[in-house]
Tab-separated table of C-alpha atoms in Angstrom:
chain	number	residue	atom	x	y	z
A	1	UNK	CA	84.331	64.995	122.688
A	2	UNK	CA	83.527	65.275	126.375
A	3	UNK	CA	82.923	61.534	126.501
A	4	UNK	CA	86.337	60.943	124.929
A	5	UNK	CA	88.002	63.103	127.563
A	6	UNK	CA	86.127	61.351	130.390
A	7	UNK	CA	86.979	57.893	128.975
A	8	UNK	CA	90.641	58.837	128.666
A	9	UNK	CA	90.596	60.273	132.197
A	10	UNK	CA	91.923	63.635	130.982
A	11	UNK	CA	90.332	65.622	133.803
A	12	UNK	CA	92.735	68.546	133.553
A	13	UNK	CA	92.127	68.871	129.821
A	14	UNK	CA	88.385	68.548	130.411
A	15	UNK	CA	88.481	71.334	133.027
A	16	UNK	CA	90.508	73.682	130.813
A	17	UNK	CA	88.315	72.876	127.802
A	18	UNK	CA	85.029	73.598	129.569
A	19	UNK	CA	86.297	76.734	131.337
A	20	UNK	CA	87.661	78.276	128.136
A	21	UNK	CA	84.544	77.356	126.163
A	22	UNK	CA	82.410	79.101	128.782
A	23	UNK	CA	84.525	82.262	128.501
A	24	UNK	CA	84.367	82.134	124.693
A	25	UNK	CA	80.634	81.443	124.646
A	26	UNK	CA	79.919	84.464	126.852
A	27	UNK	CA	82.315	86.639	124.812
A	28	UNK	CA	80.716	85.667	121.494
A	29	UNK	CA	77.158	86.021	122.825
A	30	UNK	CA	77.977	89.464	124.239
A	31	UNK	CA	79.116	90.726	120.821
A	32	UNK	CA	76.385	89.042	118.785
A	33	UNK	CA	73.494	89.957	121.077
A	34	UNK	CA	74.670	93.572	121.048
A	35	UNK	CA	74.594	93.614	117.258
A	36	UNK	CA	71.310	91.728	116.956
A	37	UNK	CA	69.061	93.021	119.694
A	38	UNK	CA	70.054	96.581	120.670
A	39	UNK	CA	68.001	99.477	119.226
A	40	UNK	CA	69.393	100.996	115.990
A	41	UNK	CA	71.676	104.051	116.162
A	42	UNK	CA	69.987	107.395	115.572
A	43	UNK	CA	71.222	107.845	111.995
A	44	UNK	CA	70.061	104.322	111.158
A	45	UNK	CA	66.537	104.923	112.524
A	46	UNK	CA	65.511	106.444	109.213
A	47	UNK	CA	66.740	103.440	107.234
A	48	UNK	CA	63.940	101.099	106.156
A	49	UNK	CA	63.447	98.062	108.346
A	50	UNK	CA	63.255	94.610	106.781
A	51	UNK	CA	65.273	92.886	104.099
A	52	UNK	CA	64.462	90.950	100.948
A	53	UNK	CA	65.236	87.223	100.951
A	54	UNK	CA	68.353	86.716	98.843
A	55	UNK	CA	70.099	83.702	97.303
A	56	UNK	CA	72.920	84.008	99.842
A	57	UNK	CA	70.293	83.646	102.616
A	58	UNK	CA	69.014	80.452	100.983
A	59	UNK	CA	72.561	79.084	100.708
A	60	UNK	CA	73.320	79.936	104.334
A	61	UNK	CA	70.021	78.419	105.442
A	62	UNK	CA	70.817	75.240	103.501
A	63	UNK	CA	74.355	74.797	104.883
A	64	UNK	CA	73.027	75.224	108.394
A	65	UNK	CA	69.945	73.049	107.949
A	66	UNK	CA	71.881	70.193	106.349
A	67	UNK	CA	73.865	69.657	109.558
A	68	UNK	CA	70.700	68.657	111.475
A	69	UNK	CA	69.746	65.538	109.430
A	70	UNK	CA	73.431	64.527	109.348
A	71	UNK	CA	73.599	64.626	113.142
A	72	UNK	CA	70.177	63.010	113.682
A	73	UNK	CA	70.144	60.272	111.015
A	74	UNK	CA	73.907	59.590	110.842
A	75	UNK	CA	73.800	58.511	107.168
A	76	UNK	CA	75.906	55.465	106.347
A	77	UNK	CA	77.559	57.132	103.339
A	78	UNK	CA	79.158	59.615	105.752
A	79	UNK	CA	79.594	57.504	108.866
A	80	UNK	CA	81.067	54.568	106.888
A	81	UNK	CA	84.242	56.498	105.973
A	82	UNK	CA	84.272	58.055	109.455
A	83	UNK	CA	84.232	54.579	111.002
A	84	UNK	CA	87.155	53.525	108.786
A	85	UNK	CA	89.112	56.652	109.775
A	86	UNK	CA	88.515	55.931	113.462
A	87	UNK	CA	89.676	52.323	112.994
A	88	UNK	CA	92.930	53.640	111.500
A	89	UNK	CA	93.365	55.561	114.753
A	90	UNK	CA	92.647	52.518	116.893
A	91	UNK	CA	89.017	53.215	117.841
A	92	UNK	CA	86.169	50.867	116.902
A	93	UNK	CA	82.645	52.262	116.986
B	1	UNK	CA	88.723	55.346	90.937
B	2	UNK	CA	90.959	56.819	88.228
B	3	UNK	CA	88.016	58.414	86.417
B	4	UNK	CA	86.771	60.007	89.645
B	5	UNK	CA	90.210	61.460	90.353
B	6	UNK	CA	90.351	62.710	86.785
B	7	UNK	CA	86.961	64.427	87.076
B	8	UNK	CA	87.884	65.983	90.412
B	9	UNK	CA	91.084	67.528	89.080
B	10	UNK	CA	90.277	68.198	85.432
B	11	UNK	CA	87.009	70.061	86.094
B	12	UNK	CA	88.621	72.894	88.128
B	13	UNK	CA	91.576	72.921	85.725
B	14	UNK	CA	89.308	73.422	82.706
B	15	UNK	CA	87.282	76.029	84.582
B	16	UNK	CA	90.526	77.803	85.530
B	17	UNK	CA	91.642	77.900	81.903
B	18	UNK	CA	88.281	79.136	80.651
B	19	UNK	CA	87.804	81.825	83.317
B	20	UNK	CA	91.374	83.086	82.841
B	21	UNK	CA	90.783	83.432	79.094
B	22	UNK	CA	87.166	84.653	79.182
B	23	UNK	CA	86.316	88.268	80.115
B	24	UNK	CA	82.607	87.885	80.795
B	25	UNK	CA	81.788	87.601	84.504
B	26	UNK	CA	78.479	85.898	83.766
B	27	UNK	CA	80.095	83.196	81.610
B	28	UNK	CA	82.858	82.742	84.196
B	29	UNK	CA	80.256	82.299	86.897
B	30	UNK	CA	78.347	79.699	84.871
B	31	UNK	CA	81.513	77.731	84.107
B	32	UNK	CA	82.693	77.858	87.738
B	33	UNK	CA	79.232	76.827	88.920
B	34	UNK	CA	79.231	73.880	86.500
B	35	UNK	CA	82.699	72.835	87.690
B	36	UNK	CA	81.585	73.145	91.329
B	37	UNK	CA	78.438	71.069	90.669
B	38	UNK	CA	80.452	68.395	88.837
B	39	UNK	CA	83.021	68.356	91.619
B	40	UNK	CA	80.307	67.969	94.260
B	41	UNK	CA	78.603	65.184	92.279
B	42	UNK	CA	81.929	63.322	91.896
B	43	UNK	CA	82.560	63.754	95.620
B	44	UNK	CA	79.156	62.262	96.482
B	45	UNK	CA	79.821	59.401	94.058
B	46	UNK	CA	83.153	58.724	95.795
B	47	UNK	CA	81.424	58.902	99.169
B	48	UNK	CA	78.428	56.701	98.327
B	49	UNK	CA	79.876	54.438	95.615
B	50	UNK	CA	83.245	53.952	97.374
B	51	UNK	CA	85.137	53.168	94.142
B	52	UNK	CA	87.822	50.462	94.425
B	53	UNK	CA	91.288	51.835	95.189
B	54	UNK	CA	93.915	51.865	92.468
B	55	UNK	CA	96.244	48.857	92.514
B	56	UNK	CA	99.774	49.247	93.874
B	57	UNK	CA	100.935	52.387	95.697
B	58	UNK	CA	99.521	55.242	93.662
B	59	UNK	CA	100.633	58.834	94.220
B	60	UNK	CA	97.022	59.957	93.900
B	61	UNK	CA	94.182	58.163	95.699
B	62	UNK	CA	91.013	58.842	97.636
B	63	UNK	CA	91.173	57.179	101.042
B	64	UNK	CA	88.334	57.572	103.621
B	65	UNK	CA	90.135	60.523	105.238
B	66	UNK	CA	90.456	62.193	101.846
B	67	UNK	CA	86.816	61.594	100.877
B	68	UNK	CA	85.584	63.133	104.127
B	69	UNK	CA	87.667	66.296	103.673
B	70	UNK	CA	86.776	66.449	99.993
B	71	UNK	CA	83.117	66.651	101.002
B	72	UNK	CA	83.928	69.681	103.165
B	73	UNK	CA	85.913	71.449	100.433
B	74	UNK	CA	83.412	70.689	97.678
B	75	UNK	CA	80.378	71.717	99.730
B	76	UNK	CA	81.973	74.945	100.930
B	77	UNK	CA	83.127	75.829	97.430
B	78	UNK	CA	79.662	75.268	95.951
B	79	UNK	CA	78.077	77.514	98.604
B	80	UNK	CA	80.630	80.259	97.971
B	81	UNK	CA	80.195	80.103	94.196
B	82	UNK	CA	76.415	80.400	94.590
B	83	UNK	CA	76.876	83.538	96.720
B	84	UNK	CA	79.518	85.073	94.425
B	85	UNK	CA	77.298	86.888	91.836
B	86	UNK	CA	75.538	88.785	94.644
B	87	UNK	CA	78.870	89.759	96.146
B	88	UNK	CA	80.380	90.847	92.802
B	89	UNK	CA	77.242	92.847	91.999
B	90	UNK	CA	77.810	94.817	95.224
B	91	UNK	CA	81.433	95.405	94.161
B	92	UNK	CA	80.473	97.340	91.043
B	93	UNK	CA	82.892	100.213	91.708
B	94	UNK	CA	85.484	100.629	88.865
B	95	UNK	CA	88.379	100.379	91.363
B	96	UNK	CA	87.484	96.703	91.867
B	97	UNK	CA	87.497	95.907	88.146
B	98	UNK	CA	90.878	94.144	88.149
B	99	UNK	CA	89.908	92.174	91.256
B	100	UNK	CA	86.606	91.105	89.690
B	101	UNK	CA	88.512	89.879	86.638
B	102	UNK	CA	90.801	87.757	88.846
B	103	UNK	CA	88.037	86.473	91.111
B	104	UNK	CA	86.829	83.361	89.256
B	105	UNK	CA	90.244	82.163	87.970
B	106	UNK	CA	91.597	82.439	91.540
B	107	UNK	CA	88.558	80.547	92.897
B	108	UNK	CA	89.114	77.716	90.404
B	109	UNK	CA	92.835	77.598	91.196
B	110	UNK	CA	91.878	77.378	94.866
B	111	UNK	CA	89.582	74.387	94.210
B	112	UNK	CA	92.201	72.653	92.084
B	113	UNK	CA	94.963	73.152	94.677
B	114	UNK	CA	92.774	71.971	97.570
B	115	UNK	CA	91.630	68.901	95.632
B	116	UNK	CA	95.252	68.035	94.852
B	117	UNK	CA	96.202	68.356	98.535
B	118	UNK	CA	93.418	65.905	99.401
B	119	UNK	CA	94.149	63.275	96.752
B	120	UNK	CA	97.956	63.395	96.917
B	121	UNK	CA	99.453	60.456	98.784
B	122	UNK	CA	103.114	61.491	98.552
B	123	UNK	CA	104.459	63.862	101.187
B	124	UNK	CA	106.866	65.632	98.822
B	125	UNK	CA	104.144	66.398	96.307
B	126	UNK	CA	101.783	67.289	99.136
B	127	UNK	CA	104.127	70.116	100.129
B	128	UNK	CA	104.147	71.514	96.582
B	129	UNK	CA	100.362	71.544	96.204
B	130	UNK	CA	99.890	72.980	99.688
B	131	UNK	CA	102.066	75.923	98.648
B	132	UNK	CA	99.842	76.257	95.572
B	133	UNK	CA	96.790	76.842	97.803
B	134	UNK	CA	98.614	79.848	99.332
B	135	UNK	CA	99.340	81.388	95.933
B	136	UNK	CA	95.798	80.763	94.761
B	137	UNK	CA	94.419	82.642	97.722
B	138	UNK	CA	96.690	85.726	97.807
B	139	UNK	CA	94.980	87.625	94.916
B	140	UNK	CA	91.615	87.015	96.571
B	141	UNK	CA	92.810	88.437	99.913
B	142	UNK	CA	93.975	91.574	98.025
B	143	UNK	CA	90.517	91.997	96.431
B	144	UNK	CA	89.757	95.426	97.972
B	145	UNK	CA	93.135	96.845	96.796
B	146	UNK	CA	93.471	98.787	100.044
B	147	UNK	CA	96.599	99.295	102.144
B	148	UNK	CA	95.218	96.920	104.807
B	149	UNK	CA	94.386	94.163	102.331
B	150	UNK	CA	97.819	94.495	100.675
B	151	UNK	CA	99.493	94.189	104.067
B	152	UNK	CA	97.265	91.209	104.971
B	153	UNK	CA	98.018	89.446	101.660
B	154	UNK	CA	101.793	89.894	102.019
B	155	UNK	CA	101.748	88.947	105.677
B	156	UNK	CA	99.785	85.821	104.801
B	157	UNK	CA	102.130	84.897	101.952
B	158	UNK	CA	105.220	85.475	104.079
B	159	UNK	CA	104.143	83.765	107.306
B	160	UNK	CA	102.413	80.810	105.661
B	161	UNK	CA	105.394	80.271	103.346
B	162	UNK	CA	107.671	80.451	106.390
B	163	UNK	CA	105.469	77.835	108.026
B	164	UNK	CA	105.746	75.698	104.911
B	165	UNK	CA	109.546	75.838	105.229
B	166	UNK	CA	109.110	74.196	108.644
B	167	UNK	CA	106.806	71.650	107.022
B	168	UNK	CA	109.441	70.911	104.393
B	169	UNK	CA	111.996	70.288	107.160
B	170	UNK	CA	109.428	67.985	108.791
B	171	UNK	CA	109.076	66.058	105.516
B	172	UNK	CA	112.870	65.808	105.214
B	173	UNK	CA	113.017	64.378	108.753
B	174	UNK	CA	110.284	61.932	107.777
B	175	UNK	CA	112.497	60.874	104.873
B	176	UNK	CA	115.410	60.373	107.275
B	177	UNK	CA	113.186	58.313	109.567
B	178	UNK	CA	112.195	56.169	106.590
B	179	UNK	CA	115.808	55.807	105.439
B	180	UNK	CA	116.759	54.112	108.680
B	181	UNK	CA	113.947	51.537	108.312
B	182	UNK	CA	114.614	48.207	106.555
B	183	UNK	CA	113.474	48.296	102.935
B	184	UNK	CA	113.917	52.112	102.813
B	185	UNK	CA	110.255	53.045	102.247
B	186	UNK	CA	109.595	56.135	100.132
B	187	UNK	CA	107.421	59.085	101.174
B	188	UNK	CA	104.087	57.542	100.144
B	189	UNK	CA	101.538	57.431	102.974
B	190	UNK	CA	100.783	53.719	102.396
B	191	UNK	CA	104.519	52.812	102.361
B	192	UNK	CA	105.191	54.723	105.558
B	193	UNK	CA	102.164	53.186	107.262
B	194	UNK	CA	103.377	49.694	106.332
B	195	UNK	CA	106.826	50.342	107.827
B	196	UNK	CA	105.682	52.618	110.674
B	197	UNK	CA	106.913	50.303	113.425
B	198	UNK	CA	110.464	50.337	112.002
B	199	UNK	CA	110.785	54.108	111.530
B	200	UNK	CA	113.418	55.893	113.612
B	201	UNK	CA	111.485	57.368	116.606
B	202	UNK	CA	113.799	60.357	117.068
B	203	UNK	CA	113.433	61.523	113.471
B	204	UNK	CA	109.682	60.832	113.595
B	205	UNK	CA	109.363	62.980	116.716
B	206	UNK	CA	111.315	65.831	115.116
B	207	UNK	CA	109.315	65.447	111.911
B	208	UNK	CA	105.981	65.734	113.734
B	209	UNK	CA	107.075	68.826	115.702
B	210	UNK	CA	108.207	70.618	112.525
B	211	UNK	CA	105.116	69.550	110.601
B	212	UNK	CA	102.831	70.810	113.386
B	213	UNK	CA	104.600	74.188	113.534
B	214	UNK	CA	104.543	74.373	109.743
B	215	UNK	CA	100.861	73.687	109.146
B	216	UNK	CA	99.806	75.687	112.234
B	217	UNK	CA	100.150	78.902	110.228
B	218	UNK	CA	97.751	77.533	107.633
B	219	UNK	CA	95.348	75.957	110.118
B	220	UNK	CA	95.413	79.128	112.215
B	221	UNK	CA	96.566	77.526	115.444
B	222	UNK	CA	98.196	79.708	118.110
B	223	UNK	CA	100.889	81.017	118.195
B	224	UNK	CA	101.131	80.950	114.361
B	225	UNK	CA	97.660	82.479	113.872
B	226	UNK	CA	98.232	86.258	113.259
B	227	UNK	CA	98.612	86.041	109.466
B	228	UNK	CA	95.441	84.004	109.194
B	229	UNK	CA	93.481	86.457	111.353
B	230	UNK	CA	94.553	89.486	109.299
B	231	UNK	CA	93.901	87.705	106.017
B	232	UNK	CA	90.458	86.444	107.057
B	233	UNK	CA	89.333	89.793	108.437
B	234	UNK	CA	90.558	91.812	105.415
B	235	UNK	CA	89.470	89.409	102.677
B	236	UNK	CA	86.008	89.715	101.085
B	237	UNK	CA	83.273	87.680	102.768
B	238	UNK	CA	83.170	84.741	100.281
B	239	UNK	CA	86.969	84.397	100.455
B	240	UNK	CA	86.921	84.552	104.254
B	241	UNK	CA	84.236	81.831	104.168
B	242	UNK	CA	86.495	79.680	101.987
B	243	UNK	CA	89.486	80.261	104.246
B	244	UNK	CA	87.639	79.457	107.438
B	245	UNK	CA	85.384	76.816	105.942
B	246	UNK	CA	87.718	74.730	103.843
B	247	UNK	CA	91.347	75.870	103.684
B	248	UNK	CA	91.918	75.362	107.393
B	249	UNK	CA	90.271	71.935	107.114
B	250	UNK	CA	92.570	70.986	104.233
B	251	UNK	CA	95.583	72.010	106.319
B	252	UNK	CA	94.162	69.944	109.188
B	253	UNK	CA	94.087	66.964	106.804
B	254	UNK	CA	97.834	67.420	106.189
B	255	UNK	CA	98.413	67.323	109.942
B	256	UNK	CA	96.244	64.185	110.191
B	257	UNK	CA	98.316	62.521	107.441
B	258	UNK	CA	101.429	62.992	109.614
B	259	UNK	CA	99.547	61.917	112.723
B	260	UNK	CA	98.322	58.767	110.920
B	261	UNK	CA	101.949	57.616	110.686
B	262	UNK	CA	103.064	58.881	114.093
B	263	UNK	CA	100.075	57.083	115.650
B	264	UNK	CA	101.536	53.701	114.617
B	265	UNK	CA	104.883	54.427	116.312
B	266	UNK	CA	106.101	54.661	119.908
B	267	UNK	CA	106.053	58.480	119.559
B	268	UNK	CA	102.240	58.454	119.777
B	269	UNK	CA	101.910	59.623	123.447
B	270	UNK	CA	104.268	62.538	122.770
B	271	UNK	CA	102.264	63.572	119.691
B	272	UNK	CA	98.980	63.310	121.590
B	273	UNK	CA	100.242	65.543	124.398
B	274	UNK	CA	101.612	68.041	121.903
B	275	UNK	CA	98.300	68.223	120.029
B	276	UNK	CA	96.357	68.678	123.264
B	277	UNK	CA	98.739	71.446	124.397
B	278	UNK	CA	98.530	73.323	121.074
B	279	UNK	CA	94.740	72.929	120.968
B	280	UNK	CA	94.315	74.202	124.532
B	281	UNK	CA	96.680	77.125	123.878
B	282	UNK	CA	94.681	78.106	120.779
B	283	UNK	CA	91.514	78.033	122.877
B	284	UNK	CA	93.183	80.282	125.465
B	285	UNK	CA	94.356	82.795	122.831
B	286	UNK	CA	90.895	82.810	121.220
B	287	UNK	CA	89.229	83.302	124.624
B	288	UNK	CA	91.381	86.387	125.300
B	289	UNK	CA	91.026	87.979	121.853
B	290	UNK	CA	87.317	87.276	121.444
B	291	UNK	CA	86.733	89.518	124.467
B	292	UNK	CA	89.067	92.216	123.139
B	293	UNK	CA	87.943	92.252	119.522
B	294	UNK	CA	85.962	95.295	118.318
B	295	UNK	CA	85.691	94.120	114.707
B	296	UNK	CA	83.105	91.411	113.981
B	297	UNK	CA	85.085	89.864	111.126
B	298	UNK	CA	88.130	89.561	113.396
B	299	UNK	CA	85.805	88.084	116.006
B	300	UNK	CA	84.759	85.400	113.523
B	301	UNK	CA	88.405	84.823	112.580
B	302	UNK	CA	89.262	84.253	116.256
B	303	UNK	CA	86.248	81.969	116.480
B	304	UNK	CA	87.943	79.882	113.754
B	305	UNK	CA	91.149	79.755	115.827
B	306	UNK	CA	89.024	78.480	118.700
B	307	UNK	CA	87.224	75.844	116.609
B	308	UNK	CA	90.431	74.529	115.062
B	309	UNK	CA	91.894	74.487	118.571
B	310	UNK	CA	88.940	72.361	119.712
B	311	UNK	CA	89.442	69.989	116.762
B	312	UNK	CA	93.210	69.689	117.447
B	313	UNK	CA	92.468	68.997	121.097
B	314	UNK	CA	89.963	66.287	120.107
B	315	UNK	CA	92.473	64.658	117.757
B	316	UNK	CA	94.995	64.616	120.608
B	317	UNK	CA	92.508	63.050	123.045
B	318	UNK	CA	91.622	60.396	120.439
B	319	UNK	CA	88.974	57.666	120.650
B	320	UNK	CA	85.401	58.883	120.467
B	321	UNK	CA	86.677	62.486	120.806
B	322	UNK	CA	88.258	62.084	117.371
B	323	UNK	CA	84.813	61.335	115.918
B	324	UNK	CA	83.582	64.518	117.611
B	325	UNK	CA	86.546	66.403	116.173
B	326	UNK	CA	85.904	65.179	112.627
B	327	UNK	CA	82.196	65.988	112.799
B	328	UNK	CA	83.066	69.351	114.269
B	329	UNK	CA	85.320	70.026	111.265
B	330	UNK	CA	82.339	69.463	108.973
B	331	UNK	CA	79.832	71.479	111.031
B	332	UNK	CA	82.291	74.322	111.636
B	333	UNK	CA	82.872	74.607	107.884
B	334	UNK	CA	79.158	74.788	107.168
B	335	UNK	CA	78.571	77.287	109.978
B	336	UNK	CA	81.471	79.501	108.919
B	337	UNK	CA	80.171	79.779	105.354
B	338	UNK	CA	76.872	81.103	106.690
B	339	UNK	CA	78.503	83.440	109.217
B	340	UNK	CA	81.007	85.031	106.834
B	341	UNK	CA	78.445	85.360	104.043
B	342	UNK	CA	76.112	87.179	106.410
B	343	UNK	CA	79.013	89.285	107.738
B	344	UNK	CA	79.594	90.431	104.156
B	345	UNK	CA	75.977	91.546	103.801
B	346	UNK	CA	76.088	93.333	107.155
B	347	UNK	CA	79.330	95.085	106.136
B	348	UNK	CA	77.745	96.246	102.877
B	349	UNK	CA	74.677	97.641	104.633
B	350	UNK	CA	76.368	99.288	107.638
B	351	UNK	CA	79.622	100.171	105.815
B	352	UNK	CA	81.544	99.246	108.943
B	353	UNK	CA	83.198	96.215	110.471
B	354	UNK	CA	83.003	97.629	113.976
B	355	UNK	CA	80.689	95.876	116.427
B	356	UNK	CA	79.813	99.282	117.939
B	357	UNK	CA	78.475	100.536	114.597
B	358	UNK	CA	76.118	97.608	114.030
B	359	UNK	CA	72.904	98.031	115.971
B	360	UNK	CA	69.375	96.682	115.592
B	361	UNK	CA	70.405	94.003	113.100
B	362	UNK	CA	67.263	91.931	113.717
B	363	UNK	CA	65.090	94.928	112.848
B	364	UNK	CA	67.052	96.230	109.881
B	365	UNK	CA	68.238	92.921	108.387
B	366	UNK	CA	66.031	90.167	109.875
B	367	UNK	CA	67.217	87.361	107.564
B	368	UNK	CA	70.904	88.172	107.931
B	369	UNK	CA	70.431	88.736	111.663
B	370	UNK	CA	68.676	85.404	112.126
B	371	UNK	CA	71.288	83.538	110.089
B	372	UNK	CA	74.133	85.238	111.982
B	373	UNK	CA	72.622	84.366	115.329
B	374	UNK	CA	71.750	80.760	114.524
B	375	UNK	CA	75.155	79.368	113.497
B	376	UNK	CA	76.992	81.107	116.318
B	377	UNK	CA	74.595	79.724	118.902
B	378	UNK	CA	74.306	76.228	117.400
B	379	UNK	CA	78.076	75.908	116.999
B	380	UNK	CA	78.509	76.791	120.652
B	381	UNK	CA	75.756	74.383	121.656
B	382	UNK	CA	77.313	71.587	119.593
B	383	UNK	CA	80.635	72.190	121.250
B	384	UNK	CA	79.143	71.948	124.684
B	385	UNK	CA	77.133	68.842	123.877
B	386	UNK	CA	80.136	67.058	122.426
B	387	UNK	CA	79.998	68.518	118.925
B	388	UNK	CA	76.915	66.826	117.543
B	389	UNK	CA	73.863	64.848	118.418
B	390	UNK	CA	75.666	61.846	116.990
B	391	UNK	CA	77.936	61.777	120.003
B	392	UNK	CA	75.243	62.005	122.642
C-alpha cells in the first residue's frame, strides 16, 4: 500500500495515512495492553487463573495462522484471481 | 459454472428451510455446519478449478472479484458456525429462548443473501439482495432482547435502508448514463463495462457519488458509520464477527462493482480522489474515537471503520496499493473473527464490556488473551508494512 502511494506520488495521502495509523496503533495498544497485562482487580483475584482450550480458540488460532502461509507462499489459486482483478483496474503484476 | 452457482445458493436455502422448520438446536447446528462446509468446498472449487463462465451475459456469474469475496464470506461463516454451539451454550437463560430459535435460520439467510450479492451481475437485482442482507441481520443484532440491542437493531435497519435509498438513486443514474450510450446497454456489469467509454460522464459521476454514500452505511465508512458501530457493539460476538468480517467486505464488493465501471470512464480521477478522501476521513474518525472509547467492543467496531477506511484509501490510490487493499480485506476479515470471538468470551467471563473492568486477562484467560493480543498487533503490523508480506 505504501509502495502504491509512493509510486503514485501521493505524498500528502502518505503523510496523513502514516500519521493517523500511528495514532490508532498507540490508541489500540494502550487499551489492549491495559486489559492484557495489568494486575487483576481485587474482586477478580480470587477467581481461578488459567482457562481450558476451547473450540473457539482453535478456530481463532486457525483463522489467524492461515494468513501467514497465504502471505509467505502467495498460492496461485488465490493470486491468480487477484492478478485478474488488478488487470481490470489497469495494473499488471 | 451453473452447478457451482446452484450449490452455492441452494445449500444455504435448504439449510434456511430446515432450520426454520426444525426446533432442535443440535440438528440446526449440524445442518448449518454441513451447508457451510459445502459452501466452502464449492468456493475452493471455484477458486482452484476456475470453471468456465456461462455463455452470453448471465445475471448470475462468478467473476474473479466475486470468487475472492466469496472466499472471505465462506471462510468467515464457517468459523462463526463452528463457534456458535459454545456461544449458544453460554446463552442458556430462558429469556434468550426466542433468540436461540431464530439464530440458525437468520445465519443461513445471511449466507444466502451475501452469496447472492456476490454472484449477481445485474445492478437492479444487486440492490434487492443487498437489502436482504440487512433484514437477515436485524434479528441477530436483537439477540439479547435488551433496550440497547433493540435501539441498535432499529437504528441499523433505518440508517442502512436510508443508505440503500441513496444506492438506488445511484443505480437509477447509472441507468440514465447507460440510456445515453449508443446501443442502450442494460444494467448488467458486463454490458456496462463494454460500453463504459460511451456512458454519459455527468450521470456516471452522480451515480458514483450516490452509490458511495449509499454503501458507506453498510461498509461503515465515516460519516455514515454510527449505525454500524452501535449494531456491532450490541450484537452477540459471533454476529459482530460476521458483520465486521464479511458483511462489510460484501458491501465493499458492491462499491468495487461501481468503481469497475467508473474506472473505464473519464470520471476515474474524480472517483479516485473521492475514495481517498472518504478513506482518510474514516481513518481520522477512527483515530479520534479509538482514543475516546471505553467499551472494548466499540473499540473493535471503530477498528473496523479504520480498516475499511484503509481499504477504501488503497482502492483510491490504485496500482499495487489495490493489491494491498484486497489482501487487507481478507486478513482483516480473518483477524476480526478471532477478535470478536475472543471479545465474546471475555464478556462472558468478566460480565462487562468496559475496558476498565477487564484486568489481568493474560493471567485469567491466557488463551483468549493471547488470541486477542495477536490479531490486533499483527493487523497493525501488516498495515504498517503495506498490508502483507506479499507486498514487501
